[in-house]
Coordinates of C-alpha atoms and ligand atoms in Angstrom, one line a residue:
Chain C
M167 CA 14.6 -34.5 -18.4
L168 CA 14.4 -33.1 -15.2
R169 CA 14.4 -35.1 -11.6
I170 CA 14.2 -33.4 -8.3
E171 CA 15.0 -35.2 -5.0
N172 CA 14.9 -34.6 -1.8
L173 CA 15.1 -30.5 -2.2
D174 CA 15.3 -28.3 1.1
V175 CA 15.3 -24.6 0.4
Y176 CA 15.4 -22.1 3.1
H177 CA 15.1 -18.1 3.1
G178 CA 17.3 -17.2 6.2
D179 CA 15.7 -19.3 9.0
A180 CA 12.2 -20.0 7.3
Q181 CA 12.0 -23.3 5.3
A182 CA 10.3 -22.7 2.1
L183 CA 10.8 -26.3 0.5
D184 CA 10.9 -29.4 2.5
G185 CA 11.9 -32.7 1.0
V186 CA 10.5 -32.0 -2.5
A187 CA 10.7 -34.5 -5.1
L188 CA 9.3 -34.5 -8.7
T189 CA 10.2 -35.4 -12.1
V190 CA 9.4 -33.4 -15.4
D191 CA 9.3 -35.7 -18.5
Q192 CA 10.7 -34.6 -21.9
G193 CA 8.0 -33.1 -24.0
A194 CA 5.7 -32.8 -21.2
I195 CA 4.0 -29.8 -19.3
A196 CA 4.2 -30.3 -15.4
A197 CA 1.9 -28.1 -13.7
I198 CA 2.9 -27.2 -10.2
V199 CA -0.5 -26.1 -8.2
G200 CA -0.3 -24.6 -4.9
A201 CA -1.7 -21.7 -2.6
N202 CA 0.0 -18.3 -2.1
G203 CA 3.3 -18.7 -0.2
A204 CA 3.4 -22.6 -0.8
G205 CA 6.9 -22.4 -2.5
K206 CA 6.4 -22.5 -6.1
T207 CA 8.5 -19.5 -6.9
S208 CA 11.3 -20.8 -4.5
L209 CA 11.2 -24.0 -6.3
I210 CA 12.0 -22.2 -9.8
H211 CA 14.5 -19.9 -8.6
T212 CA 16.2 -23.0 -6.8
I213 CA 16.1 -25.0 -10.3
A214 CA 17.3 -21.8 -12.4
G215 CA 20.3 -21.2 -9.9
M216 CA 19.0 -17.9 -8.4
H217 CA 18.6 -19.6 -5.0
R218 CA 20.9 -22.3 -3.1
P219 CA 19.4 -25.3 -1.8
A220 CA 20.4 -26.6 1.3
R221 CA 19.8 -30.1 0.7
G222 CA 19.0 -32.2 -2.3
R223 CA 19.7 -33.1 -6.0
I224 CA 18.4 -31.4 -9.2
V225 CA 19.3 -33.5 -12.2
F226 CA 18.7 -32.0 -15.5
K227 CA 19.6 -34.7 -18.4
G228 CA 21.6 -36.4 -16.3
Q229 CA 23.8 -33.8 -14.5
D230 CA 23.2 -32.4 -11.1
I231 CA 22.9 -28.8 -11.5
A232 CA 22.0 -27.8 -7.6
G233 CA 24.0 -25.0 -6.7
L234 CA 25.4 -24.0 -10.2
P235 CA 25.1 -19.9 -10.9
S236 CA 22.1 -19.2 -12.9
H237 CA 23.9 -18.1 -16.1
K238 CA 25.5 -21.7 -16.0
V239 CA 21.9 -23.3 -15.7
C240 CA 20.3 -21.1 -18.3
N241 CA 23.2 -22.1 -20.6
L242 CA 22.2 -25.7 -20.1
G243 CA 18.8 -25.3 -21.6
I244 CA 16.9 -24.4 -18.7
G245 CA 14.9 -20.9 -19.4
Q246 CA 12.4 -18.9 -17.2
V247 CA 9.4 -16.7 -17.6
A248 CA 9.7 -15.2 -14.4
E249 CA 7.0 -14.1 -11.9
G250 CA 6.5 -10.4 -12.5
R251 CA 7.7 -10.6 -16.0
Q252 CA 11.2 -8.9 -15.1
V253 CA 11.6 -7.3 -18.4
F254 CA 14.3 -4.3 -18.6
P255 CA 12.0 -1.4 -18.6
S256 CA 14.3 1.0 -20.2
L257 CA 15.8 -1.2 -23.0
T258 CA 13.9 -1.3 -26.1
V259 CA 12.0 -4.6 -27.2
A260 CA 14.9 -5.2 -29.7
E261 CA 17.5 -5.1 -26.7
N262 CA 15.4 -7.2 -24.4
L263 CA 14.9 -10.1 -26.9
E264 CA 18.9 -9.5 -27.6
M265 CA 19.6 -9.9 -23.7
G266 CA 17.8 -13.3 -24.1
A267 CA 20.3 -14.2 -26.8
M268 CA 23.4 -13.5 -24.7
L269 CA 24.0 -17.4 -23.6
P270 CA 26.9 -19.0 -25.7
R271 CA 24.4 -21.7 -26.4
A272 CA 21.9 -19.2 -28.3
K273 CA 24.6 -17.0 -29.9
G274 CA 24.6 -18.8 -33.3
K275 CA 20.9 -19.0 -33.4
R276 CA 20.2 -15.2 -33.1
V277 CA 18.5 -14.7 -36.4
E278 CA 16.7 -17.7 -36.4
N279 CA 15.5 -17.4 -33.1
L280 CA 14.3 -13.7 -33.6
A281 CA 12.4 -14.6 -36.6
F282 CA 10.4 -17.3 -34.9
V283 CA 9.8 -14.8 -31.8
L284 CA 8.5 -12.1 -34.0
T285 CA 6.4 -14.6 -36.0
M286 CA 4.9 -16.1 -33.0
F287 CA 4.4 -12.2 -31.4
P288 CA 3.8 -10.1 -34.2
K289 CA 3.0 -7.6 -31.8
L290 CA 6.5 -7.7 -30.7
R291 CA 7.6 -6.4 -34.3
E292 CA 5.2 -3.2 -34.2
R293 CA 7.1 -2.3 -30.8
F294 CA 10.4 -3.6 -31.8
T295 CA 12.1 0.1 -30.8
Q296 CA 9.8 1.0 -28.3
A297 CA 10.9 0.9 -24.4
A298 CA 9.9 -2.3 -22.7
G299 CA 8.5 -0.3 -19.6
T300 CA 6.1 1.4 -22.0
L301 CA 4.4 -1.9 -23.3
S302 CA 1.0 -3.2 -21.7
G303 CA 1.0 -5.9 -19.3
G304 CA -0.1 -8.3 -21.8
E305 CA 2.8 -7.0 -24.3
Q306 CA 5.6 -7.4 -21.8
Q307 CA 4.5 -10.8 -21.0
M308 CA 5.1 -11.8 -24.8
L309 CA 8.4 -10.1 -24.6
A310 CA 9.2 -12.2 -21.5
I311 CA 8.4 -15.4 -23.3
G312 CA 9.7 -14.1 -26.7
R313 CA 13.4 -13.2 -24.6
C314 CA 13.3 -16.7 -22.9
L315 CA 13.0 -18.5 -26.3
M316 CA 15.8 -16.2 -27.7
G317 CA 18.1 -18.5 -25.4
S318 CA 17.1 -21.4 -27.2
P319 CA 15.8 -23.3 -24.1
E320 CA 14.8 -27.1 -23.9
L321 CA 13.0 -26.7 -20.9
V322 CA 11.1 -23.4 -19.7
M323 CA 9.7 -22.7 -16.4
F324 CA 6.5 -20.6 -16.6
D325 CA 5.9 -18.7 -13.1
E326 CA 2.3 -17.2 -13.2
P327 CA 2.6 -16.0 -16.7
S328 CA -1.0 -14.8 -16.7
L329 CA -1.0 -12.9 -13.4
G330 CA -2.7 -9.4 -13.7
L331 CA -3.6 -9.9 -17.5
A332 CA -6.8 -9.2 -19.2
P333 CA -9.1 -12.3 -20.3
A334 CA -8.0 -12.1 -24.1
A335 CA -4.4 -11.8 -22.9
V336 CA -4.9 -14.7 -20.7
H337 CA -6.0 -16.8 -23.4
D338 CA -3.2 -15.9 -26.0
V339 CA -0.3 -16.5 -23.2
L340 CA -1.7 -19.8 -22.3
A341 CA -2.3 -20.5 -26.1
A342 CA 1.2 -19.5 -26.5
I343 CA 2.5 -22.0 -24.1
R344 CA 0.4 -25.0 -25.3
D345 CA 1.5 -24.4 -29.1
L346 CA 5.3 -24.1 -27.8
N347 CA 4.8 -27.4 -25.9
R348 CA 3.4 -29.0 -29.2
A349 CA 6.6 -28.0 -31.1
G350 CA 8.5 -29.9 -28.7
L351 CA 9.5 -27.7 -25.7
T352 CA 9.3 -29.1 -22.2
C353 CA 7.6 -26.8 -19.8
V354 CA 7.1 -26.4 -15.8
L355 CA 3.9 -24.0 -15.3
V356 CA 2.9 -22.3 -12.0
E357 CA -0.7 -21.0 -12.9
Q358 CA -3.4 -19.3 -11.0
N359 CA -5.7 -20.8 -13.5
V360 CA -5.6 -24.2 -12.0
A361 CA -8.3 -25.7 -14.2
V362 CA -6.5 -24.7 -17.2
S363 CA -3.1 -25.7 -16.3
L364 CA -4.1 -29.3 -15.2
K365 CA -5.9 -29.6 -18.4
L366 CA -2.8 -28.8 -20.3
A367 CA -0.3 -30.9 -18.0
R368 CA 0.7 -34.2 -18.5
Q369 CA 2.1 -34.4 -15.1
A370 CA 0.8 -32.3 -12.0
Y371 CA 2.1 -31.5 -8.3
V372 CA 0.4 -30.1 -5.7
L373 CA 2.6 -28.2 -3.4
E374 CA 1.5 -27.1 0.3
N375 CA 3.7 -25.5 2.5
G376 CA 6.6 -26.3 1.1
R377 CA 5.7 -30.3 0.5
V378 CA 4.6 -32.2 -2.7
T379 CA 1.2 -33.5 -1.2
L380 CA -0.3 -34.8 -4.3
A381 CA 1.2 -36.1 -7.4
G382 CA -0.3 -37.5 -10.7
S383 CA -1.4 -36.8 -14.2
G384 CA -3.3 -33.7 -15.1
E385 CA -6.4 -35.3 -15.4
A386 CA -6.0 -37.2 -12.4
L387 CA -5.6 -34.3 -10.4
L388 CA -8.5 -32.4 -12.2
A389 CA -10.7 -35.2 -10.9
D390 CA -9.4 -35.4 -7.4
E391 CA -11.8 -34.3 -4.5
R392 CA -8.9 -32.2 -2.5
V393 CA -8.0 -30.4 -5.6
R394 CA -11.2 -29.9 -6.6
Q395 CA -12.2 -28.3 -3.2
A396 CA -9.0 -26.4 -2.5
Y397 CA -8.0 -24.9 -5.9
L398 CA -11.2 -25.2 -8.1
G399 CA -13.8 -24.1 -5.7
M400 CA -16.0 -26.8 -6.4
Chain V
M166 CA 37.0 42.4 -19.4
S167 CA 34.1 40.5 -21.3
S168 CA 36.5 38.8 -23.9
I169 CA 38.7 37.8 -20.9
L170 CA 35.8 36.4 -19.0
F171 CA 35.0 34.8 -22.1
N172 CA 38.6 33.1 -22.3
V173 CA 38.2 32.1 -18.5
V174 CA 34.6 30.1 -19.2
V175 CA 36.2 28.2 -22.2
Q176 CA 39.5 27.5 -20.0
G177 CA 36.6 26.3 -17.6
I178 CA 34.8 24.2 -20.0
L179 CA 38.0 22.6 -21.0
T180 CA 38.8 21.6 -17.7
G181 CA 35.4 20.5 -16.8
L182 CA 35.3 18.1 -19.7
V183 CA 38.4 16.4 -17.8
Y184 CA 36.8 16.4 -14.5
G185 CA 33.5 15.0 -16.2
L186 CA 35.3 12.1 -17.4
M187 CA 36.5 11.4 -13.9
A188 CA 33.2 11.7 -12.7
L189 CA 31.6 9.5 -15.1
G190 CA 33.9 6.6 -13.9
L191 CA 32.1 7.3 -10.5
S192 CA 28.9 7.8 -11.9
V193 CA 28.9 4.4 -13.9
I194 CA 30.1 2.4 -11.4
F195 CA 27.4 3.7 -9.0
G196 CA 24.8 3.2 -11.6
V197 CA 25.5 -0.3 -12.3
V198 CA 27.4 -1.9 -9.4
R199 CA 25.4 0.3 -6.6
V200 CA 28.8 0.7 -4.7
V201 CA 30.1 4.1 -4.3
N202 CA 33.8 4.3 -4.9
F203 CA 35.2 6.5 -2.1
A204 CA 38.6 5.8 -3.4
H205 CA 37.8 7.5 -7.0
G206 CA 39.8 10.5 -6.5
E207 CA 42.6 8.6 -5.0
F208 CA 42.9 6.5 -8.3
A209 CA 43.2 9.6 -10.2
V210 CA 46.0 10.5 -8.4
I211 CA 47.7 7.3 -8.9
A212 CA 47.0 8.0 -12.7
M213 CA 49.0 11.2 -12.4
Y214 CA 52.1 9.6 -11.1
A215 CA 52.1 7.1 -13.7
A216 CA 51.8 9.7 -16.1
Y217 CA 54.2 11.5 -14.4
L218 CA 56.8 8.7 -14.4
L219 CA 56.1 7.7 -17.8
F220 CA 57.0 11.3 -18.9
S221 CA 59.8 11.7 -16.9
A222 CA 61.5 8.2 -17.5
L223 CA 60.3 7.8 -21.2
R224 CA 59.3 11.5 -22.2
L225 CA 55.8 10.0 -22.9
D226 CA 53.3 12.6 -23.9
P227 CA 50.2 12.3 -21.4
L228 CA 48.1 12.3 -24.4
I229 CA 49.6 8.9 -25.4
A230 CA 50.3 7.5 -22.0
M231 CA 46.3 7.9 -21.3
L232 CA 45.9 4.7 -23.6
P233 CA 48.3 2.1 -21.8
I234 CA 47.1 3.6 -18.1
A235 CA 43.3 3.4 -19.1
L236 CA 44.0 0.0 -20.1
G237 CA 46.1 -0.7 -16.8
F238 CA 43.2 0.7 -14.6
F239 CA 40.5 -1.5 -16.3
G240 CA 42.7 -4.6 -15.3
I241 CA 42.9 -3.4 -11.7
G242 CA 39.2 -2.5 -11.7
Y243 CA 38.6 -5.9 -12.9
A244 CA 40.5 -7.7 -10.6
L245 CA 39.4 -5.6 -7.7
Q246 CA 35.6 -6.1 -8.3
R247 CA 36.3 -9.8 -8.5
L248 CA 38.7 -10.3 -5.7
L249 CA 37.7 -7.8 -2.9
I250 CA 34.4 -5.9 -3.6
N251 CA 32.3 -8.7 -5.1
P252 CA 32.1 -10.3 -1.7
F253 CA 30.8 -7.2 -0.2
I254 CA 28.0 -7.0 -2.9
G255 CA 24.7 -7.3 -0.9
R256 CA 26.2 -6.4 2.5
P257 CA 25.2 -3.3 4.4
A258 CA 26.0 -0.1 2.7
H259 CA 28.3 1.1 5.7
E260 CA 30.6 -2.3 4.9
Q261 CA 31.2 -1.1 1.4
F262 CA 32.0 2.4 2.6
I263 CA 34.8 1.2 5.1
L264 CA 36.0 -1.2 2.7
L265 CA 36.6 1.5 -0.1
V266 CA 37.2 4.1 2.5
G267 CA 40.4 1.8 3.8
V268 CA 41.4 1.4 0.0
A269 CA 41.5 5.0 -0.3
I270 CA 43.4 5.5 2.7
I271 CA 46.1 2.7 1.6
I272 CA 46.4 4.8 -1.7
V273 CA 47.1 7.9 -0.1
N274 CA 49.7 6.6 2.3
G275 CA 51.3 4.2 -0.3
L276 CA 51.8 7.3 -2.6
L277 CA 53.2 9.4 0.3
M278 CA 55.9 6.5 1.1
I279 CA 56.9 6.2 -2.3
F280 CA 56.8 9.6 -3.7
G281 CA 56.8 12.0 -0.6
P282 CA 54.3 15.1 -0.2
D283 CA 56.0 17.2 -2.8
A284 CA 54.1 18.1 -5.9
R285 CA 55.5 16.5 -9.1
P286 CA 55.3 18.7 -12.0
T287 CA 54.8 17.2 -15.5
N288 CA 56.3 20.0 -17.7
L289 CA 55.4 19.6 -21.5
S290 CA 57.0 21.5 -24.0
Y291 CA 53.7 23.0 -25.2
A292 CA 52.7 23.8 -21.6
F293 CA 52.6 27.5 -22.3
D294 CA 51.6 27.4 -26.0
S295 CA 48.1 28.8 -27.1
F296 CA 45.7 28.8 -30.1
A297 CA 44.7 32.3 -30.8
I298 CA 41.1 32.5 -32.0
G299 CA 40.1 36.3 -32.7
P300 CA 40.0 37.9 -29.1
L301 CA 40.2 34.2 -27.7
F302 CA 43.3 32.9 -26.4
I303 CA 43.1 28.8 -25.6
D304 CA 45.7 26.9 -24.0
K305 CA 47.0 24.2 -26.2
V306 CA 47.6 21.3 -23.3
R307 CA 43.8 21.9 -22.1
T308 CA 42.6 21.8 -25.6
Y309 CA 44.2 18.5 -26.2
A310 CA 43.3 17.3 -22.7
A311 CA 39.4 18.1 -23.5
I312 CA 39.5 16.6 -26.8
A313 CA 40.7 13.5 -25.6
A314 CA 38.2 13.5 -22.4
L315 CA 35.4 13.8 -25.0
A316 CA 36.8 11.4 -27.4
V317 CA 36.8 8.8 -24.5
T318 CA 33.5 9.8 -23.1
G319 CA 32.1 9.5 -26.8
L320 CA 33.5 5.9 -27.0
L321 CA 31.9 5.1 -23.7
F322 CA 28.7 6.2 -25.0
A323 CA 28.7 4.0 -27.8
F324 CA 30.3 1.3 -26.2
F325 CA 26.8 1.3 -23.8
R326 CA 24.6 2.3 -26.5
Y327 CA 25.4 -0.1 -29.5
T328 CA 27.5 -3.4 -28.0
H329 CA 25.6 -6.3 -26.6
T330 CA 28.0 -6.2 -23.6
G331 CA 27.1 -2.6 -23.0
T332 CA 23.5 -3.3 -23.3
A333 CA 24.0 -6.3 -21.0
I334 CA 25.6 -3.9 -18.5
R335 CA 22.7 -1.2 -18.8
A336 CA 20.3 -4.3 -18.3
C337 CA 22.0 -5.2 -14.8
A338 CA 21.4 -1.9 -13.9
D339 CA 17.9 -1.6 -15.1
N340 CA 16.5 -4.8 -13.4
L341 CA 18.8 -7.1 -11.7
V342 CA 16.4 -10.0 -11.1
G343 CA 16.0 -9.9 -14.9
A344 CA 19.3 -10.0 -15.5
A345 CA 19.7 -13.3 -13.4
V346 CA 16.8 -14.5 -15.3
V347 CA 18.1 -14.7 -18.8
G348 CA 21.4 -15.7 -17.6
L349 CA 23.6 -13.2 -17.8
D350 CA 26.9 -13.5 -15.8
V351 CA 26.1 -10.4 -13.5
K352 CA 29.5 -11.1 -11.3
R353 CA 31.5 -10.6 -14.6
L354 CA 29.5 -7.9 -15.8
Y355 CA 30.2 -6.5 -12.7
A356 CA 33.7 -6.6 -12.8
L357 CA 33.7 -5.1 -16.2
T358 CA 31.8 -2.2 -15.2
F359 CA 34.2 -1.5 -12.5
G360 CA 37.0 -2.0 -14.8
I361 CA 35.3 0.7 -17.1
G362 CA 34.9 3.2 -14.1
L363 CA 38.5 2.9 -13.4
A364 CA 39.9 3.2 -16.8
C365 CA 37.9 6.3 -16.8
V366 CA 39.6 7.8 -14.0
G367 CA 42.7 6.4 -15.3
A368 CA 42.4 8.2 -18.7
A369 CA 41.2 11.4 -16.7
G370 CA 44.1 11.4 -14.0
T371 CA 46.6 11.1 -16.8
L372 CA 45.3 14.0 -18.4
M373 CA 44.9 15.9 -15.3
V374 CA 48.8 16.1 -15.0
T375 CA 48.1 18.9 -17.9
I376 CA 46.3 21.0 -15.4
A377 CA 47.7 20.2 -11.9
D378 CA 51.1 18.7 -10.4
A379 CA 50.6 15.3 -9.0
T380 CA 50.6 15.2 -5.1
P381 CA 49.0 12.8 -2.7
A382 CA 46.9 15.1 -1.1
L383 CA 44.7 15.6 -4.4
G384 CA 43.1 12.2 -3.9
P385 CA 40.7 13.4 -1.1
A386 CA 39.9 16.6 -3.1
Y387 CA 39.3 14.9 -6.4
T388 CA 37.0 12.1 -4.7
L389 CA 35.2 15.1 -3.2
L390 CA 35.3 17.0 -6.5
A391 CA 33.8 13.7 -8.4
F392 CA 30.8 13.4 -5.9
T393 CA 30.1 16.9 -6.2
I394 CA 29.8 16.9 -10.3
V395 CA 28.0 13.3 -9.8
I396 CA 25.2 14.7 -7.4
I397 CA 24.8 17.8 -9.8
G398 CA 24.6 16.0 -12.7
G399 CA 22.4 13.2 -11.4
L400 CA 23.5 10.0 -9.9
G401 CA 23.9 7.0 -12.4
S402 CA 23.3 9.5 -15.5
M403 CA 26.4 9.6 -18.2
A404 CA 25.5 12.9 -19.9
G405 CA 24.6 14.5 -16.4
A406 CA 28.4 13.6 -15.0
L407 CA 29.5 15.4 -18.4
I408 CA 27.6 18.3 -17.7
G409 CA 28.1 18.5 -14.3
G410 CA 31.9 18.3 -14.9
I411 CA 31.4 21.3 -17.3
L412 CA 29.5 23.4 -14.8
I413 CA 32.2 22.8 -12.1
G414 CA 35.0 23.5 -14.4
V415 CA 33.3 26.8 -15.4
S416 CA 32.4 27.7 -11.7
E417 CA 35.8 27.3 -10.4
A418 CA 37.2 29.0 -13.5
C419 CA 35.2 32.0 -12.7
A420 CA 35.6 32.1 -9.2
G421 CA 39.5 32.0 -9.6
F422 CA 39.3 35.0 -12.0
L423 CA 36.7 37.1 -10.5
I424 CA 37.5 36.4 -6.7
T425 CA 40.5 34.3 -6.0
P426 CA 41.7 30.6 -6.8
S427 CA 40.9 29.7 -3.2
M428 CA 37.3 30.4 -3.3
K429 CA 36.9 28.0 -6.2
S430 CA 35.7 25.2 -4.0
M431 CA 33.3 27.3 -2.1
F432 CA 31.6 28.0 -5.6
S433 CA 31.5 24.1 -6.2
F434 CA 29.6 23.6 -2.9
A435 CA 27.5 26.4 -3.5
L436 CA 26.2 25.1 -6.7
L437 CA 26.0 21.5 -5.1
I438 CA 23.6 23.1 -2.4
A439 CA 21.5 24.7 -5.1
V440 CA 20.9 21.8 -6.9
L441 CA 20.1 19.8 -3.8
A442 CA 17.9 22.4 -2.6
F443 CA 16.0 22.6 -6.2
R444 CA 16.5 19.6 -7.7
P445 CA 17.8 16.9 -5.4
E446 CA 17.8 14.1 -8.1
G447 CA 20.3 16.3 -9.9
L448 CA 20.1 18.0 -13.1
L449 CA 19.5 15.0 -15.2
G450 CA 19.0 12.3 -12.6
K451 CA 15.8 10.4 -12.7
R452 CA 13.2 11.2 -9.7
T453 CA 12.9 8.1 -7.5
Ligands
ATP210 N1 13.3 -13.5 -0.3 C1 12.8 -14.3 0.8 N2 13.2 -14.0 1.7 C2 12.5 -14.3 2.9 N3 11.2 -15.4 2.9 C3 10.8 -15.5 1.5 C4 11.6 -15.1 0.5 N4 10.9 -15.5 -0.6 C5 9.9 -16.0 -0.3 N5 10.0 -16.3 1.0 C6 8.8 -16.9 1.9 O1 9.0 -18.4 1.2 C7 7.6 -18.9 1.2 C8 7.6 -19.6 -0.4 O2 7.5 -18.2 -1.1 P1 7.2 -18.4 -2.3 O3 7.2 -17.1 -3.2 O4 8.4 -19.6 -3.1 O5 5.7 -18.9 -2.7 P2 4.7 -18.9 -4.2 O6 4.3 -20.5 -4.1 O7 5.5 -18.7 -5.3 O8 3.8 -17.8 -3.6 P3 3.0 -17.1 -4.8 O9 1.7 -17.7 -5.1 O10 2.3 -15.8 -3.6 O11 3.8 -16.4 -5.6 C9 6.5 -17.7 1.8 O12 6.4 -18.4 3.0 C10 7.3 -16.6 1.6 O13 7.1 -15.8 2.7
MG211 MG1 5.2 -17.3 -6.6

């Protein structure tokens, strides 16, 4: 569904990604593992059209989308649950969800998508008219996921969705991602919880200093000695 | 004496509502696009000339001319943001400053070339009529202008509060990264916002001909006025712009009545300094 070839990305003079190549199969969860500063967020932002690559191809469903602006990328069906959640703090929960449905591709499915999101996250229904800035971290993460789903995405990139959450909320968020994937959503998962994310993932990539240094199935990486040492502390 | 003062205060409130609408445009543009429109007052003066021309050529009442002029200004604002200002988004503030000051200078000198420095009055047939309510005499023109300003402001509030596009513009002001994440077309929303900001100025400028005669020199004065109002009310706060406008309108009217009209700016600036000293974020501004 998504194929990335030879991607180079810079922040000013500093290179964040160096010749990255990876694929994400339809219906899969693809985990991306890497230390702080490895370039995971840079990769997601570049796919999402929020950052222009210097070189390389990003092919989504047969179309090269490298360099397209973010609103066009989103409308092709690539959604993002961003690092730090990025909800609209002074807008209500309802308005936040509405903003996810502004894409032309999702306009007609507003009602249907909203019903789906509120069934999946009943907490959001309770908080519907409350400003998003007053929600707890876990609730904000659910809102960020719900808002993304309002755009009818086919592929969703999750960037550290469990960061800073209490253990119970971490479990809820990861379970939600697993359920969405079972229902057919293709996912890219960047997660500090490396063991869990590799267990969920069909495909997995290790990113180090902007390069893919290891690739394989989630299972294979979970068993890999280097991964176990560097990311699982074993 | 007290009933005269009361009259003066009411006149000030009415004028202040028109000021408030003008300042609202500045506040909306700054609050969302984060660009300070240093040509704001100059645009108001273009609207005054447009209203003057429509009145002298077609006898079109400014209260009606307000609609086509605001619409035209919306288009100008939209195009200006898309073509001229967008490339400057994200550039250092002083570059944006020079750009918009340049626009202001071009406008003032363009108007001087076309119309000359003399004031152009718009002589409405009902210019000297007034409503008598008990001891109160209220100018008809000012009342109509204030009602029109209030109506436009109300529409704008409703637009931002209840429409999807209005909410999307608020979302951009709230969290720009979030706006990109959900796939809002930020550049288009910025252009819409600049268009809306200029539509406010267009409407306010048109109404201004009922209060003052059009002359190019008013441009910088109105820019300063709009700034004073927005800073008193609170940068980025819509209600603040309106309240700031009313405060300045009343303070100008009282200064003119109690001392002398030429002192009115001094009163406004005194108010500005008082607000900056005791509540630097403005009356309704958010603390940052
Ligand atoms: N806007 C920016 N300007 C300059 N450098 C940046 C910018 N964003 C990221 N970088 C640099 O690019 C590199 C990759 O950063 P990135 O945020 O992609 O890493 P990450 O893998 O997401 O890290 P983390 O786990 O901390 O979120 C880092 O060295 C970072 O300092
Ligand atoms: Mg990151």
